[in-house]
């Protein structure tokens, strides 16, 4: 069951967790809610604690394996002001990485692949179909490969 909703954010995911996840008693839950989080929803520290609460709740109410998935890379969106230091996508990615360690949750770090690609000289614009945060087909493959590597 794909319970993801385009444009959704972590608080909405939490609000619909019973309806869209828990009642199905899934075997596996992937959580990827970094990109649509903004300061209007809270700080990166608040994001991390909301995510921690969701992970703990799913562990209590299901027997699902939980995978925290970091997002694809993104670029500044011209429609929104640039987030301050500590409140950018990369900061929330780091929060997800830390939380995965703290909660001993599985981490599928797609963002690390994006970082590596950038270091090798590939401009992220070529992997984003809208120019700032929606991955192209090639960008989507990063998710697939990252998740498949968890099975090795």
Short mmCIF file of C-alpha atoms in Angstrom, two decimals:
data_model
loop_
_atom_site.label_atom_id
_atom_site.label_comp_id
_atom_site.label_asym_id
_atom_site.label_seq_id
_atom_site.Cartn_x
_atom_site.Cartn_y
_atom_site.Cartn_z
CA UNK A 1 0.00 0.00 0.00
CA UNK A 2 1.45 3.33 -0.97
CA UNK A 3 0.22 5.74 1.69
CA UNK A 4 2.38 8.59 0.42
CA UNK A 5 0.65 11.79 -0.65
CA UNK A 6 2.41 14.27 -2.91
CA UNK A 7 3.16 17.51 -1.11
CA UNK A 8 2.56 15.94 2.30
CA UNK A 9 4.70 16.66 5.35
CA UNK A 10 5.56 14.77 8.51
CA UNK A 11 2.80 16.28 10.66
CA UNK A 12 0.15 15.20 8.15
CA UNK A 13 1.71 11.73 7.99
CA UNK A 14 1.47 11.47 11.76
CA UNK A 15 -2.16 12.66 11.72
CA UNK A 16 -3.20 9.95 9.26
CA UNK A 17 -0.96 7.14 10.55
CA UNK A 18 -3.87 5.13 12.00
CA UNK A 19 -6.03 5.41 8.89
CA UNK A 20 -3.30 4.86 6.31
CA UNK A 21 -0.72 2.64 8.03
CA UNK A 22 -1.47 1.10 11.43
CA UNK A 23 -4.83 -0.44 10.52
CA UNK A 24 -3.19 -2.45 7.75
CA UNK A 25 -0.56 -3.93 10.09
CA UNK A 26 2.17 -3.69 7.44
CA UNK A 27 5.34 -5.73 7.35
CA UNK A 28 7.39 -2.77 6.17
CA UNK A 29 7.04 1.01 6.52
CA UNK A 30 9.22 3.50 4.63
CA UNK A 31 9.26 7.03 6.03
CA UNK A 32 10.53 9.88 3.86
CA UNK A 33 9.24 13.26 4.95
CA UNK A 34 12.12 15.70 4.74
CA UNK A 35 11.54 17.84 1.64
CA UNK A 36 8.13 19.34 2.42
CA UNK A 37 9.10 20.45 5.92
CA UNK A 38 9.49 24.21 6.36
CA UNK A 39 9.96 26.61 9.23
CA UNK A 40 6.19 27.20 9.21
CA UNK A 41 5.94 23.63 10.59
CA UNK A 42 8.76 23.88 13.12
CA UNK A 43 12.50 23.67 13.54
CA UNK A 44 14.76 20.81 12.52
CA UNK A 45 14.92 19.77 16.18
CA UNK A 46 11.12 19.63 16.31
CA UNK A 47 11.09 17.67 13.05
CA UNK A 48 13.46 15.09 14.57
CA UNK A 49 11.27 14.68 17.66
CA UNK A 50 8.09 14.29 15.59
CA UNK A 51 9.86 11.64 13.52
CA UNK A 52 11.07 9.90 16.68
CA UNK A 53 7.49 9.82 17.96
CA UNK A 54 6.23 8.30 14.71
CA UNK A 55 8.91 5.62 14.71
CA UNK A 56 8.16 4.69 18.32
CA UNK A 57 4.42 4.66 17.71
CA UNK A 58 4.75 2.39 14.69
CA UNK A 59 6.96 0.05 16.69
CA UNK A 60 4.37 -0.11 19.46
CA UNK A 61 1.33 -0.51 17.24
CA UNK A 62 2.69 -2.72 14.43
CA UNK A 63 5.31 -5.39 13.89
CA UNK A 64 6.59 -3.59 10.79
CA UNK A 65 10.21 -3.16 9.92
CA UNK A 66 10.76 0.58 9.67
CA UNK A 67 13.10 2.20 7.15
CA UNK A 68 13.98 5.86 7.43
CA UNK A 69 14.62 7.11 3.91
CA UNK A 70 16.56 10.29 3.26
CA UNK A 71 15.36 12.35 0.27
CA UNK A 72 16.81 13.17 -3.06
CA UNK A 73 18.89 16.31 -3.27
CA UNK A 74 17.17 19.61 -3.81
CA UNK A 75 18.03 23.12 -4.92
CA UNK A 76 16.66 26.46 -3.72
CA UNK A 77 13.05 26.93 -4.75
CA UNK A 78 12.63 30.40 -6.26
CA UNK A 79 9.12 30.62 -4.75
CA UNK A 80 10.42 30.31 -1.17
CA UNK A 81 13.10 32.18 0.76
CA UNK A 82 16.29 30.27 1.51
CA UNK A 83 16.17 28.55 4.89
CA UNK A 84 18.71 29.68 7.50
CA UNK A 85 21.67 27.55 8.59
CA UNK A 86 20.43 24.63 10.67
CA UNK A 87 17.03 24.57 8.98
CA UNK A 88 17.94 23.42 5.47
CA UNK A 89 17.23 20.08 3.83
CA UNK A 90 20.76 18.88 4.55
CA UNK A 91 20.24 19.65 8.25
CA UNK A 92 17.05 17.58 8.38
CA UNK A 93 18.87 14.80 6.51
CA UNK A 94 21.51 14.82 9.24
CA UNK A 95 18.72 14.71 11.83
CA UNK A 96 17.27 11.60 10.14
CA UNK A 97 20.71 9.96 10.10
CA UNK A 98 21.21 10.69 13.80
CA UNK A 99 17.74 9.51 14.69
CA UNK A 100 18.27 6.24 12.81
CA UNK A 101 21.32 5.60 15.01
CA UNK A 102 19.61 6.66 18.22
CA UNK A 103 16.51 4.57 17.57
CA UNK A 104 18.43 1.71 15.93
CA UNK A 105 16.26 2.07 12.85
CA UNK A 106 17.20 1.01 9.36
CA UNK A 107 18.47 3.89 7.22
CA UNK A 108 18.25 4.03 3.44
CA UNK A 109 20.45 7.05 2.75
CA UNK A 110 19.52 8.13 -0.78
CA UNK A 111 20.79 11.65 -0.03
CA UNK A 112 24.31 10.25 0.41
CA UNK A 113 24.17 9.03 -3.20
CA UNK A 114 23.08 12.48 -4.33
CA UNK A 115 25.95 14.04 -2.38
CA UNK A 116 28.42 11.64 -4.00
CA UNK A 117 27.07 12.42 -7.48
CA UNK A 118 27.47 16.14 -6.84
CA UNK A 119 31.07 15.63 -5.63
CA UNK A 120 31.78 13.79 -8.89
CA UNK A 121 30.65 16.85 -10.84
CA UNK A 122 27.12 15.98 -11.90
CA UNK A 123 24.87 19.01 -11.49
CA UNK A 124 21.75 18.11 -9.52
CA UNK A 125 19.64 20.11 -11.99
CA UNK A 126 20.05 17.22 -14.43
CA UNK A 127 18.43 14.82 -11.95
CA UNK A 128 15.55 17.11 -10.96
CA UNK A 129 12.67 17.33 -13.41
CA UNK A 130 11.25 20.56 -11.96
CA UNK A 131 14.57 22.26 -11.29
CA UNK A 132 14.47 22.18 -7.48
CA UNK A 133 13.09 19.06 -5.76
CA UNK A 134 11.27 16.51 -7.93
CA UNK A 135 13.59 13.74 -9.10
CA UNK A 136 13.66 12.70 -12.73
CA UNK A 137 13.46 9.03 -13.72
CA UNK A 138 17.20 8.75 -13.09
CA UNK A 139 16.74 10.42 -9.72
CA UNK A 140 13.99 7.94 -8.82
CA UNK A 141 16.38 5.10 -9.65
CA UNK A 142 18.60 6.30 -6.80
CA UNK A 143 15.76 5.48 -4.38
CA UNK A 144 15.21 2.06 -5.91
CA UNK A 145 18.88 1.12 -5.84
CA UNK A 146 19.33 2.46 -2.30
CA UNK A 147 16.40 0.38 -1.06
CA UNK A 148 17.50 -2.74 -2.94
CA UNK A 149 20.93 -2.53 -1.35
CA UNK A 150 19.28 -2.99 2.05
CA UNK A 151 18.45 -6.55 0.97
CA UNK A 152 22.03 -7.53 0.24
#
